[in-house]
Tab-separated table of C-alpha atoms in Angstrom:
chain	number	residue	atom	x	y	z
A	94	MET	CA	23.071	12.172	10.293
A	95	ASP	CA	23.435	11.556	6.602
A	96	THR	CA	20.124	12.271	4.931
A	97	GLY	CA	21.206	11.752	1.362
A	98	GLY	CA	19.465	9.300	-0.915
A	99	ASN	CA	20.411	6.899	-3.632
A	100	SER	CA	19.032	6.099	-7.025
A	101	LEU	CA	20.404	2.947	-8.522
A	102	GLN	CA	17.841	2.505	-11.275
A	103	SER	CA	16.385	5.267	-13.450
A	104	ALA	CA	17.633	8.265	-11.532
A	105	ALA	CA	15.067	10.669	-10.132
A	106	PRO	CA	15.850	13.574	-7.818
A	107	ASP	CA	14.420	13.034	-4.372
A	108	GLY	CA	12.148	16.045	-4.730
A	109	VAL	CA	10.420	14.621	-7.803
A	110	LYS	CA	6.785	13.761	-7.141
A	111	ARG	CA	5.775	10.104	-7.248
A	112	LYS	CA	2.365	8.827	-8.245
A	113	VAL	CA	0.846	7.416	-5.057
A	114	CYS	CA	-2.142	5.081	-4.603
A	115	TYR	CA	-3.647	5.091	-1.136
A	116	PHE	CA	-5.916	2.278	0.074
A	117	TYR	CA	-8.462	2.916	2.804
A	118	ASP	CA	-11.716	1.309	3.890
A	119	PRO	CA	-13.969	3.618	5.929
A	120	GLU	CA	-15.197	0.658	8.018
A	121	VAL	CA	-11.726	-0.243	9.276
A	122	GLY	CA	-11.920	1.967	12.358
A	123	ASN	CA	-15.018	0.116	13.566
A	124	TYR	CA	-13.232	-3.159	14.290
A	125	TYR	CA	-12.495	-3.618	17.963
A	126	TYR	CA	-10.187	-6.248	19.463
A	127	GLY	CA	-11.746	-5.805	22.890
A	128	GLN	CA	-11.485	-3.714	26.020
A	129	GLY	CA	-7.895	-3.151	27.123
A	130	HIS	CA	-6.367	-4.744	24.019
A	131	PRO	CA	-3.470	-2.591	22.746
A	132	MET	CA	-4.200	-3.147	19.034
A	133	LYS	CA	-6.675	-0.497	17.924
A	134	PRO	CA	-7.784	-0.328	14.274
A	135	HIS	CA	-9.222	3.065	15.197
A	136	ARG	CA	-5.692	4.463	14.640
A	137	ILE	CA	-6.200	3.925	10.880
A	138	ARG	CA	-9.245	6.204	10.942
A	139	MET	CA	-7.274	8.790	12.930
A	140	THR	CA	-4.481	8.650	10.344
A	141	HIS	CA	-6.993	9.107	7.543
A	142	ALA	CA	-8.555	12.111	9.265
A	143	LEU	CA	-5.124	13.771	9.487
A	144	LEU	CA	-4.458	13.049	5.809
A	145	ALA	CA	-7.804	14.580	4.886
A	146	HIS	CA	-7.335	17.741	6.909
A	147	TYR	CA	-3.717	18.237	5.882
A	148	GLY	CA	-4.989	18.148	2.275
A	149	LEU	CA	-2.909	15.103	1.289
A	150	LEU	CA	-5.775	12.998	-0.094
A	151	GLN	CA	-6.123	15.277	-3.100
A	152	HIS	CA	-2.555	14.454	-4.147
A	153	MET	CA	-3.174	10.683	-4.254
A	154	GLN	CA	-5.455	8.232	-5.970
A	155	VAL	CA	-7.727	7.174	-3.109
A	156	LEU	CA	-8.981	3.598	-3.408
A	157	LYS	CA	-11.138	1.332	-1.345
A	158	PRO	CA	-9.607	-2.157	-1.279
A	159	PHE	CA	-11.508	-5.013	-2.806
A	160	PRO	CA	-11.856	-7.566	0.027
A	161	ALA	CA	-9.524	-10.554	-0.335
A	162	ARG	CA	-11.420	-13.772	-0.975
A	163	ASP	CA	-10.932	-17.199	0.590
A	164	ARG	CA	-8.883	-18.451	-2.347
A	165	ASP	CA	-6.724	-15.328	-2.264
A	166	LEU	CA	-5.871	-15.916	1.387
A	167	CYS	CA	-5.184	-19.586	0.653
A	168	ARG	CA	-2.327	-18.608	-1.645
A	169	PHE	CA	-0.332	-18.676	1.577
A	170	HIS	CA	-2.568	-19.791	4.429
A	171	ALA	CA	-3.856	-23.319	4.999
A	172	ASP	CA	-7.417	-23.970	3.822
A	173	ASP	CA	-8.620	-25.190	7.215
A	174	TYR	CA	-7.165	-22.135	8.968
A	175	VAL	CA	-8.917	-19.743	6.565
A	176	SER	CA	-12.151	-21.719	6.964
A	177	PHE	CA	-11.817	-21.395	10.736
A	178	LEU	CA	-11.305	-17.624	10.567
A	179	ARG	CA	-14.338	-17.314	8.326
A	180	SER	CA	-16.640	-19.275	10.648
A	181	ILE	CA	-15.547	-18.348	14.181
A	182	THR	CA	-17.602	-15.750	16.084
A	183	PRO	CA	-17.654	-14.550	19.701
A	184	GLU	CA	-20.898	-16.507	20.162
A	185	THR	CA	-19.506	-19.824	18.860
A	186	GLN	CA	-15.950	-19.753	20.189
A	187	GLN	CA	-16.783	-21.684	23.364
A	188	ASP	CA	-17.793	-24.621	21.165
A	189	GLN	CA	-14.458	-24.638	19.333
A	190	LEU	CA	-11.862	-24.579	22.105
A	191	ARG	CA	-9.628	-27.204	20.450
A	192	GLN	CA	-9.616	-25.228	17.201
A	193	LEU	CA	-8.866	-21.992	19.050
A	194	LYS	CA	-5.840	-23.589	20.679
A	195	ARG	CA	-4.709	-25.218	17.439
A	196	PHE	CA	-4.756	-21.932	15.533
A	197	ASN	CA	-3.432	-19.807	18.452
A	198	VAL	CA	-6.568	-17.670	18.594
A	199	GLY	CA	-7.901	-16.409	21.907
A	200	GLU	CA	-5.553	-14.224	23.967
A	201	ASP	CA	-3.168	-12.007	21.970
A	202	CYS	CA	-5.346	-12.730	18.934
A	203	PRO	CA	-8.931	-12.624	20.257
A	204	VAL	CA	-12.130	-13.479	18.426
A	205	PHE	CA	-14.124	-10.301	17.797
A	206	ASP	CA	-17.118	-9.232	15.717
A	207	GLY	CA	-16.243	-8.896	12.053
A	208	LEU	CA	-12.855	-10.640	12.447
A	209	TYR	CA	-12.851	-12.280	9.019
A	210	SER	CA	-14.100	-9.133	7.283
A	211	PHE	CA	-11.255	-7.228	8.964
A	212	CYS	CA	-8.750	-9.749	7.591
A	213	GLN	CA	-10.263	-9.492	4.109
A	214	THR	CA	-10.073	-5.698	4.253
A	215	TYR	CA	-6.464	-5.247	5.320
A	216	ALA	CA	-5.210	-8.070	3.113
A	217	GLY	CA	-7.175	-6.717	0.158
A	218	GLY	CA	-5.463	-3.336	0.478
A	219	SER	CA	-1.965	-4.829	0.448
A	220	VAL	CA	-2.657	-7.154	-2.476
A	221	GLY	CA	-4.421	-4.334	-4.317
A	222	GLY	CA	-1.353	-2.151	-3.839
A	223	ALA	CA	0.846	-4.888	-5.299
A	224	VAL	CA	-1.482	-5.188	-8.306
A	225	LYS	CA	-1.275	-1.446	-8.933
A	226	LEU	CA	2.524	-1.551	-8.759
A	227	ASN	CA	2.679	-4.599	-11.029
A	228	HIS	CA	0.726	-2.779	-13.720
A	229	ASN	CA	2.807	0.401	-13.392
A	230	LEU	CA	-0.269	2.354	-12.343
A	231	CYS	CA	1.578	4.017	-9.471
A	232	ASP	CA	5.099	4.424	-8.104
A	233	ILE	CA	4.183	3.989	-4.446
A	234	ALA	CA	1.178	2.171	-2.959
A	235	VAL	CA	0.132	2.757	0.663
A	236	ASN	CA	-1.997	0.567	2.946
A	237	TRP	CA	-1.668	1.639	6.567
A	238	ALA	CA	-4.156	-1.046	7.644
A	239	GLY	CA	-1.710	-3.760	6.488
A	240	GLY	CA	1.705	-4.877	7.665
A	241	LEU	CA	0.576	-7.658	10.018
A	242	HIS	CA	3.843	-9.535	9.869
A	243	HIS	CA	3.510	-12.221	12.576
A	244	ALA	CA	0.746	-14.379	11.068
A	245	LYS	CA	1.889	-17.853	10.020
A	246	LYS	CA	0.595	-20.283	7.440
A	247	CYS	CA	-1.559	-22.133	9.983
A	248	GLU	CA	-1.849	-19.826	12.982
A	249	ALA	CA	-2.444	-16.335	14.267
A	250	SER	CA	0.303	-14.602	16.232
A	251	GLY	CA	1.036	-11.238	17.826
A	252	PHE	CA	-2.305	-9.566	16.997
A	253	CYS	CA	-1.991	-10.775	13.363
A	254	TYR	CA	-4.397	-13.259	11.755
A	255	VAL	CA	-3.645	-13.098	8.022
A	256	ASN	CA	-0.192	-12.238	6.679
A	257	ASP	CA	-1.072	-9.599	4.103
A	258	ILE	CA	2.633	-8.953	3.499
A	259	VAL	CA	3.335	-12.479	2.280
A	260	LEU	CA	0.243	-12.311	0.054
A	261	ALA	CA	1.387	-8.976	-1.415
A	262	ILE	CA	4.916	-10.288	-2.033
A	263	LEU	CA	3.496	-13.347	-3.811
A	264	GLU	CA	1.546	-10.965	-6.032
A	265	LEU	CA	4.674	-8.897	-6.757
A	266	LEU	CA	6.591	-12.069	-7.654
A	267	LYS	CA	4.132	-12.562	-10.488
A	268	VAL	CA	5.936	-9.744	-12.316
A	269	HIS	CA	9.234	-9.146	-10.505
A	270	GLU	CA	12.030	-11.696	-10.305
A	271	ARG	CA	13.174	-10.397	-6.921
A	272	VAL	CA	11.333	-8.591	-4.126
A	273	LEU	CA	12.926	-6.944	-1.076
A	274	TYR	CA	11.098	-6.847	2.264
A	275	VAL	CA	12.253	-4.335	4.896
A	276	ASP	CA	10.722	-4.246	8.394
A	277	ILE	CA	11.187	-1.336	10.839
A	278	ASP	CA	8.598	-2.476	13.388
A	279	ILE	CA	10.152	-2.974	16.841
A	280	HIS	CA	9.166	-6.664	16.657
A	281	HIS	CA	10.929	-9.166	14.405
A	282	GLY	CA	9.103	-9.811	11.131
A	283	ASP	CA	9.046	-13.529	11.814
A	284	GLY	CA	6.039	-14.544	9.730
A	285	VAL	CA	7.418	-13.019	6.545
A	286	GLU	CA	10.955	-14.293	7.129
A	287	GLU	CA	9.676	-17.810	7.775
A	288	ALA	CA	7.564	-17.810	4.612
A	289	PHE	CA	10.529	-16.977	2.377
A	290	TYR	CA	13.376	-18.523	4.406
A	291	THR	CA	14.483	-20.954	1.692
A	292	THR	CA	14.173	-18.840	-1.461
A	293	ASP	CA	16.569	-16.386	-3.114
A	294	ARG	CA	13.743	-14.508	-4.831
A	295	VAL	CA	12.733	-12.649	-1.677
A	296	MET	CA	15.205	-10.983	0.663
A	297	THR	CA	13.942	-10.110	4.138
A	298	VAL	CA	15.624	-7.441	6.284
A	299	SER	CA	14.320	-6.844	9.809
A	300	PHE	CA	15.463	-4.207	12.326
A	301	HIS	CA	14.068	-5.174	15.729
A	302	LYS	CA	14.460	-5.391	19.494
A	303	PHE	CA	16.173	-8.685	20.289
A	304	GLY	CA	16.420	-10.428	23.622
A	305	ASP	CA	13.633	-11.300	26.039
A	306	TYR	CA	11.042	-9.825	23.722
A	307	PHE	CA	8.261	-11.089	21.473
A	308	PRO	CA	8.486	-13.118	19.252
A	309	GLY	CA	11.969	-14.191	20.428
A	310	THR	CA	13.303	-14.811	16.914
A	311	GLY	CA	15.555	-12.731	14.655
A	312	ASP	CA	19.068	-13.597	15.788
A	313	ILE	CA	21.877	-12.108	13.685
A	314	ARG	CA	22.912	-15.713	12.939
A	315	ASP	CA	19.583	-16.474	11.238
A	316	ILE	CA	20.562	-15.924	7.605
A	317	GLY	CA	18.298	-18.165	5.559
A	318	PHE	CA	18.516	-21.781	4.507
A	319	SER	CA	19.313	-23.753	1.352
A	320	LYS	CA	18.762	-21.473	-1.666
A	321	GLY	CA	17.798	-18.743	0.768
A	322	LYS	CA	21.110	-18.691	2.614
A	323	TYR	CA	22.200	-15.053	3.158
A	324	TYR	CA	18.815	-13.826	1.881
A	325	SER	CA	17.535	-13.222	5.425
A	326	LEU	CA	19.153	-10.313	7.239
A	327	ASN	CA	18.427	-9.744	10.916
A	328	VAL	CA	19.523	-6.596	12.740
A	329	PRO	CA	19.144	-7.197	16.515
A	330	LEU	CA	18.894	-4.007	18.567
A	331	ASP	CA	18.672	-3.092	22.247
A	332	ASP	CA	16.545	-0.610	24.200
A	333	GLY	CA	16.715	3.119	23.615
A	334	ILE	CA	18.117	3.203	20.089
A	335	ASP	CA	17.924	6.737	18.667
A	336	ASP	CA	17.769	8.162	15.150
A	337	GLU	CA	21.518	8.504	14.670
A	338	SER	CA	22.327	4.960	15.825
A	339	TYR	CA	19.463	3.477	13.815
A	340	HIS	CA	20.599	5.068	10.546
A	341	PHE	CA	24.217	4.169	11.234
A	342	LEU	CA	22.972	0.653	10.475
A	343	PHE	CA	19.955	1.200	8.242
A	344	LYS	CA	21.489	3.272	5.462
A	345	PRO	CA	24.703	1.360	4.678
A	346	LEU	CA	22.963	-2.018	5.020
A	347	ILE	CA	20.030	-1.095	2.795
A	348	ALA	CA	22.318	0.594	0.255
A	349	LYS	CA	24.362	-2.631	0.050
A	350	VAL	CA	21.224	-4.778	-0.208
A	351	MET	CA	19.937	-2.656	-3.087
A	352	GLU	CA	23.318	-2.916	-4.806
A	353	VAL	CA	23.738	-6.697	-4.584
A	354	PHE	CA	20.135	-7.922	-4.627
A	355	LYS	CA	18.705	-5.440	-7.171
A	356	PRO	CA	15.035	-5.955	-6.314
A	357	GLY	CA	12.338	-5.174	-8.843
A	358	ALA	CA	10.032	-4.005	-6.043
A	359	VAL	CA	10.304	-3.183	-2.339
A	360	VAL	CA	7.831	-3.738	0.505
A	361	LEU	CA	8.482	-1.547	3.573
A	362	GLN	CA	6.640	-2.406	6.786
A	363	CYS	CA	6.455	0.815	8.809
A	364	GLY	CA	5.440	-0.456	12.240
A	365	ALA	CA	5.234	2.618	14.479
A	366	ASP	CA	5.917	0.790	17.746
A	367	SER	CA	9.604	1.587	17.193
A	368	LEU	CA	8.798	5.236	17.980
A	369	SER	CA	9.763	6.833	21.263
A	370	GLY	CA	7.038	6.509	23.879
A	371	ASP	CA	5.193	3.566	22.369
A	372	ARG	CA	2.926	1.716	24.773
A	373	LEU	CA	4.624	-1.628	24.021
A	374	GLY	CA	7.946	-0.418	22.634
A	375	CYS	CA	11.325	0.494	24.083
A	376	PHE	CA	13.068	2.335	21.220
A	377	ASN	CA	13.622	6.093	21.056
A	378	LEU	CA	13.082	7.028	17.407
A	379	SER	CA	11.553	10.360	16.469
A	380	ILE	CA	8.874	10.531	13.789
A	381	LYS	CA	11.375	12.169	11.438
A	382	GLY	CA	13.936	9.448	12.198
A	383	HIS	CA	11.355	6.746	11.468
A	384	ALA	CA	10.244	8.530	8.303
A	385	GLU	CA	13.863	8.858	7.170
A	386	CYS	CA	13.682	5.124	6.397
A	387	VAL	CA	10.739	5.781	4.071
A	388	LYS	CA	12.575	8.687	2.471
A	389	PHE	CA	15.687	6.559	1.944
A	390	MET	CA	13.759	3.671	0.365
A	391	ARG	CA	11.857	6.134	-1.843
A	392	SER	CA	15.124	7.557	-3.132
A	393	PHE	CA	15.992	4.340	-4.980
A	394	ASN	CA	13.107	4.928	-7.378
A	395	VAL	CA	11.944	1.308	-7.263
A	396	PRO	CA	8.217	0.380	-7.024
A	397	LEU	CA	7.425	0.688	-3.320
A	398	LEU	CA	4.619	-0.725	-1.179
A	399	LEU	CA	4.256	1.012	2.204
A	400	LEU	CA	2.405	-0.894	4.924
A	401	GLY	CA	1.499	-0.255	8.542
A	402	GLY	CA	2.115	-2.717	11.351
A	403	GLY	CA	2.504	-2.289	15.090
A	404	GLY	CA	2.014	0.944	17.001
A	405	TYR	CA	0.151	1.223	20.286
A	406	THR	CA	0.323	4.858	21.359
A	407	ILE	CA	-2.258	5.605	18.735
A	408	ARG	CA	-1.915	9.384	18.622
A	409	ASN	CA	1.753	8.916	17.656
A	410	VAL	CA	0.906	6.209	15.128
A	411	ALA	CA	-1.444	8.605	13.341
A	412	ARG	CA	1.168	11.361	13.462
A	413	CYS	CA	3.847	9.067	12.042
A	414	TRP	CA	1.852	7.567	9.168
A	415	CYS	CA	0.463	10.970	8.194
A	416	TYR	CA	3.988	12.388	8.012
A	417	GLU	CA	5.238	9.351	6.090
A	418	THR	CA	2.424	9.698	3.570
A	419	GLY	CA	3.704	13.224	3.002
A	420	VAL	CA	7.221	11.811	2.528
A	421	ALA	CA	5.872	9.366	-0.079
A	422	LEU	CA	4.251	12.274	-1.906
A	423	GLY	CA	7.295	14.532	-1.576
A	424	ILE	CA	5.271	17.022	0.497
A	425	GLU	CA	6.532	18.460	3.787
A	426	VAL	CA	3.560	18.874	6.113
A	427	ASP	CA	3.299	21.555	8.798
A	428	ASP	CA	4.073	20.689	12.383
A	429	LYS	CA	1.043	22.682	13.552
A	430	MET	CA	-1.913	20.334	13.377
A	431	PRO	CA	-5.139	21.425	11.666
A	432	GLN	CA	-8.434	21.233	13.539
A	433	HIS	CA	-10.178	17.922	12.920
A	434	GLU	CA	-12.492	15.434	14.626
A	435	TYR	CA	-9.718	13.788	16.686
A	436	TYR	CA	-7.927	17.010	17.585
A	437	GLU	CA	-8.288	16.364	21.339
A	438	TYR	CA	-6.057	13.286	21.093
A	439	PHE	CA	-3.035	15.455	20.295
A	440	GLY	CA	-3.022	17.894	23.191
A	441	PRO	CA	-1.539	19.751	24.850
A	442	ASP	CA	0.819	20.718	22.011
A	443	TYR	CA	-1.372	19.855	18.975
A	444	THR	CA	1.704	19.303	16.842
A	445	LEU	CA	2.646	16.523	14.426
A	446	HIS	CA	6.100	15.856	15.866
A	447	VAL	CA	6.986	14.748	19.375
A	448	ALA	CA	10.410	14.966	20.979
A	449	PRO	CA	12.277	11.738	21.789
A	450	SER	CA	12.796	10.985	25.472
A	451	ASN	CA	16.057	11.071	27.402
A	452	MET	CA	16.097	7.280	27.886
A	453	GLU	CA	19.453	5.523	27.828
A	454	ASN	CA	20.647	4.163	24.489
A	455	LYS	CA	21.882	0.667	25.338
A	456	ASN	CA	23.305	0.201	21.823
A	457	SER	CA	26.989	1.078	22.216
A	458	HIS	CA	28.896	2.316	19.201
A	459	GLN	CA	31.123	-0.743	19.429
A	460	LEU	CA	28.095	-3.051	19.324
A	461	LEU	CA	26.674	-1.197	16.333
A	462	GLU	CA	30.017	-1.421	14.541
A	463	GLU	CA	30.125	-5.173	15.124
A	464	ILE	CA	26.591	-5.671	13.843
A	465	ARG	CA	27.216	-3.533	10.767
A	466	SER	CA	30.493	-5.285	9.970
A	467	LYS	CA	28.988	-8.766	10.369
A	468	LEU	CA	25.982	-8.047	8.181
A	469	LEU	CA	27.950	-6.267	5.463
A	470	ASP	CA	30.227	-9.308	5.415
A	471	ASN	CA	27.188	-11.557	4.936
A	472	LEU	CA	26.037	-9.365	2.067
A	473	SER	CA	29.469	-9.518	0.463
A	474	LYS	CA	28.899	-13.255	0.024
A	475	LEU	CA	26.140	-12.397	-2.449
A	476	GLN	CA	28.344	-11.535	-5.406
A	477	HIS	CA	25.485	-10.433	-7.618
A	478	ALA	CA	21.742	-10.649	-7.957
A	479	PRO	CA	20.636	-14.282	-8.236
A	480	SER	CA	20.007	-15.644	-11.686
A	481	VAL	CA	16.380	-16.697	-11.621
A	482	GLN	CA	14.891	-19.047	-14.177
A	483	PHE	CA	11.816	-16.930	-14.674
A	484	GLN	CA	8.703	-18.906	-15.566
A	485	GLU	CA	6.105	-17.713	-18.002
A	486	ARG	CA	3.556	-15.888	-15.902
A	487	PRO	CA	-0.200	-16.100	-16.318
A	488	PRO	CA	-1.628	-13.713	-18.887
A	489	ASP	CA	-3.148	-10.452	-17.688
A	490	THR	CA	-6.859	-10.679	-17.074
A	491	GLU	CA	-9.488	-8.090	-17.892
A	492	LEU	CA	-8.595	-6.556	-14.522
A	493	LEU	CA	-5.803	-4.695	-16.285
A	494	GLU	CA	-8.366	-3.054	-18.536
A	495	ILE	CA	-10.329	-1.984	-15.459
A	496	TYR	CA	-7.220	-0.461	-13.873
A	497	GLN	CA	-6.372	1.343	-17.091
A	498	ALA	CA	-9.931	2.628	-17.306
A	499	GLU	CA	-9.469	3.995	-13.789
A	500	GLU	CA	-6.363	5.800	-14.966
A	501	ASP	CA	-8.208	7.330	-17.924
A	502	GLN	CA	-10.827	8.686	-15.548
A	503	ASP	CA	-8.346	10.095	-13.051
A	504	ASP	CA	-8.896	13.670	-14.154
A	505	ALA	CA	-12.613	13.317	-13.534
A	506	ASP	CA	-12.244	11.648	-10.150
A	507	GLU	CA	-13.951	13.336	-7.242
A	508	ARG	CA	-11.628	13.094	-4.280
A	509	TRP	CA	-12.984	12.517	-0.841
A	510	ASP	CA	-14.246	15.663	0.808
A	511	PRO	CA	-12.489	15.949	4.187
A	512	ASP	CA	-15.771	17.006	5.718
A	513	SER	CA	-17.563	13.868	4.576
A	514	ASP	CA	-14.683	11.667	5.811
A	515	MET	CA	-16.114	8.192	6.291
A	516	ASP	CA	-19.559	8.217	4.721
A	517	VAL	CA	-18.937	6.481	1.428
A	518	ASP	CA	-19.923	3.294	-0.373
A	519	ASP	CA	-23.522	2.664	0.577
A	520	GLU	CA	-23.441	-0.504	-1.486
A	521	ARG	CA	-21.211	-2.476	0.855
A	522	LYS	CA	-23.004	-4.348	3.618
A	523	PRO	CA	-22.434	-2.593	6.938
A	524	LEU	CA	-20.887	-4.393	9.867
A	525	PRO	CA	-23.293	-5.796	12.445
A	526	SER	CA	-24.431	-3.102	14.820
A	527	ARG	CA	-22.781	-4.918	17.712
A	528	VAL	CA	-19.349	-3.987	16.363
A	529	LYS	CA	-18.164	-1.391	18.824
A	530	ARG	CA	-16.879	1.967	17.670
A	531	GLU	CA	-13.584	2.731	19.352
A	532	ILE	CA	-13.663	5.667	21.728
A	533	VAL	CA	-10.850	7.481	23.454
A	534	GLU	CA	-9.396	4.958	25.851
A	535	ALA	CA	-6.916	5.981	28.499
A	536	GLU	CA	-3.533	4.428	27.879
A	537	PRO	CA	-2.312	2.817	31.150
A	538	LYS	CA	1.164	3.657	32.258
A	539	GLU	CA	1.958	-0.005	32.612
A	540	LEU	CA	0.442	-2.556	30.278
A	541	GLU	CA	-0.312	-5.852	31.959
A	542	GLY	CA	0.071	-8.078	28.940
A	543	GLN	CA	2.656	-7.304	26.331
A	544	LYS	CA	2.688	-9.133	22.996
A	545	GLY	CA	2.988	-12.871	23.741
A	546	SER	CA	6.145	-14.283	25.227
A	547	SER	CA	6.672	-17.668	23.652
A	548	GLU	CA	9.238	-18.179	20.957
A	549	HIS	CA	7.919	-19.725	17.761
A	550	ALA	CA	9.938	-22.483	16.171
A	551	ARG	CA	10.835	-21.674	12.616
A	552	GLY	CA	9.783	-24.042	9.876
A	553	PHE	CA	11.766	-24.214	6.670
A	554	ASP	CA	8.664	-24.692	4.560
A	555	THR	CA	8.869	-21.852	2.073
A	556	ALA	CA	5.859	-20.064	0.672
A	557	ILE	CA	7.109	-20.163	-2.901
A	558	ASP	CA	9.295	-22.091	-5.261
A	559	GLU	CA	10.737	-21.329	-8.656
A	560	ASN	CA	7.235	-21.478	-10.076
A	561	ALA	CA	5.923	-18.859	-7.673
A	562	SER	CA	5.388	-16.433	-10.525
A	563	GLY	CA	2.369	-18.515	-11.433
A	564	LYS	CA	1.025	-18.673	-7.870
A	565	ALA	CA	-0.266	-15.230	-7.161
A	566	LEU	CA	-3.426	-13.343	-6.524
A	567	ASP	CA	-5.522	-11.303	-8.871
A	568	ALA	CA	-7.609	-9.478	-6.289
A	569	GLY	CA	-7.739	-5.801	-7.067
A	570	PRO	CA	-8.897	-2.577	-5.508
A	571	LEU	CA	-12.257	-0.910	-5.869
A	572	GLN	CA	-12.144	2.767	-6.613
A	573	ILE	CA	-14.311	4.582	-4.103
A	574	ASP	CA	-16.131	6.739	-6.595
A	575	GLU	CA	-16.742	3.937	-9.076
A	576	PRO	CA	-19.173	1.520	-7.350
A	577	GLY	CA	-20.055	0.001	-10.718
A	578	VAL	CA	-16.613	-1.595	-10.934
A	579	ARG	CA	-17.506	-4.068	-8.205
A	580	VAL	CA	-19.925	-6.163	-10.280
A	581	GLU	CA	-17.688	-6.160	-13.326
A	582	GLN	CA	-14.702	-7.166	-11.228
A	583	GLU	CA	-16.541	-10.019	-9.549
A	584	ASN	CA	-17.575	-11.344	-12.941
A	585	VAL	CA	-13.999	-11.151	-14.168
A	586	ASN	CA	-12.726	-13.010	-11.145
A	587	LYS	CA	-15.201	-15.839	-11.635
A	588	HIS	CA	-13.847	-16.966	-14.937
A	589	SER	CA	-10.580	-15.368	-15.814
A	590	ASP	CA	-8.010	-17.283	-13.774
A	591	PRO	CA	-7.720	-21.021	-14.392
A	592	LEU	CA	-5.346	-21.244	-11.432
A	593	TYR	CA	-8.314	-20.881	-9.114
A	594	SER	CA	-10.226	-23.912	-10.406
A	595	LYS	CA	-9.904	-26.918	-8.121
């Protein structure tokens, strides 16, 4: 397998360290979708524990995301949908059955304690990462709690309530003329593709299982519409795809996309349900094969936002995202796992890497050749990067001064002590005590309910137009060891952006 990289912009050897911002909220592991539900936010806490005990946190700027506000979420989502998410609780849901059905909340996307706060947290990390990249305060931003790519403008879908990816891309478009979105989750990135289906400013590339599989979209013939024609790229795959077959497609296609589209920033959704042995997945990628996609995207030396996504064998999710954080940093982490509070999850081997299975690869070489040829032909119809009439963007707010002040204080920052792990930020209101803490839950050999089965009809209503550069968010992150920033930031947000006044 070719493991070489590319660098189309300012060349930087692959071994060169990148400045990485890492977003993490210590409350995120407390959210609980419900007994038996495969989506477990607890995996984010497990990932963080590995990062702490492998010593990776000290190589990054560790930030707590500033929660996204209603108006931030409404940059993409409908006002009444956001209002519904804010008000619904387990106690009141029986009184709002029509609304639950209307917004597709209830089964795959259940109502649970702290639901809206959870949405604010994971969306805030993704938007905060985009803000950091926009202001050149880091090379790579990481938010493993994000990447919830199925959420639509007016409805929840596939365990996703708010589409943090669309919100982050809208923020990036405030500065960059073109943004590339790449999705390596086993499920099609339908919510993001739909949002940008008619624009040439965002190119979406999704590698996914296609067939009788949720969400049922992502045909190779779906290429975009109107101005967005050929700016959606779908790579339909079958069961059992392995590292070699995956990169036979991934590397030449992404290299061509980078050449013809020339994005100013890249968002990579790193859903870990494409790994071998996933509870809901049927691919056969190793952790190194999955991480090779991160390494390849990193090699182009373009501002990069790394997000989480699916992943339901949670011990492997934590392994994968820990290793990929090391890839982002340019640090190779040991296979032997250090002792930590979730050590028992990783027995009997207690190693970071797991071997792929011997499952059949149903992706024949001939099929892969046909897919590659078809998609490269589509890309050849994009002769050059689109000429965008770039609008004057809103002026920078005082937030930029806050970010720069953070940078000036970097040397004095106290990093999180691995031993103190989650006990930070006393100022933030704790979740209600009824929010359950996730405990080790046996993973059944056969899951009764896989991600929904119905196919969603695509709408051609795009999330942006040529004036999108003026329709973005200004929500920013809160540095963990600077609680005083919160008040100042809230005051800034109240008056600094005329776009928010209604």
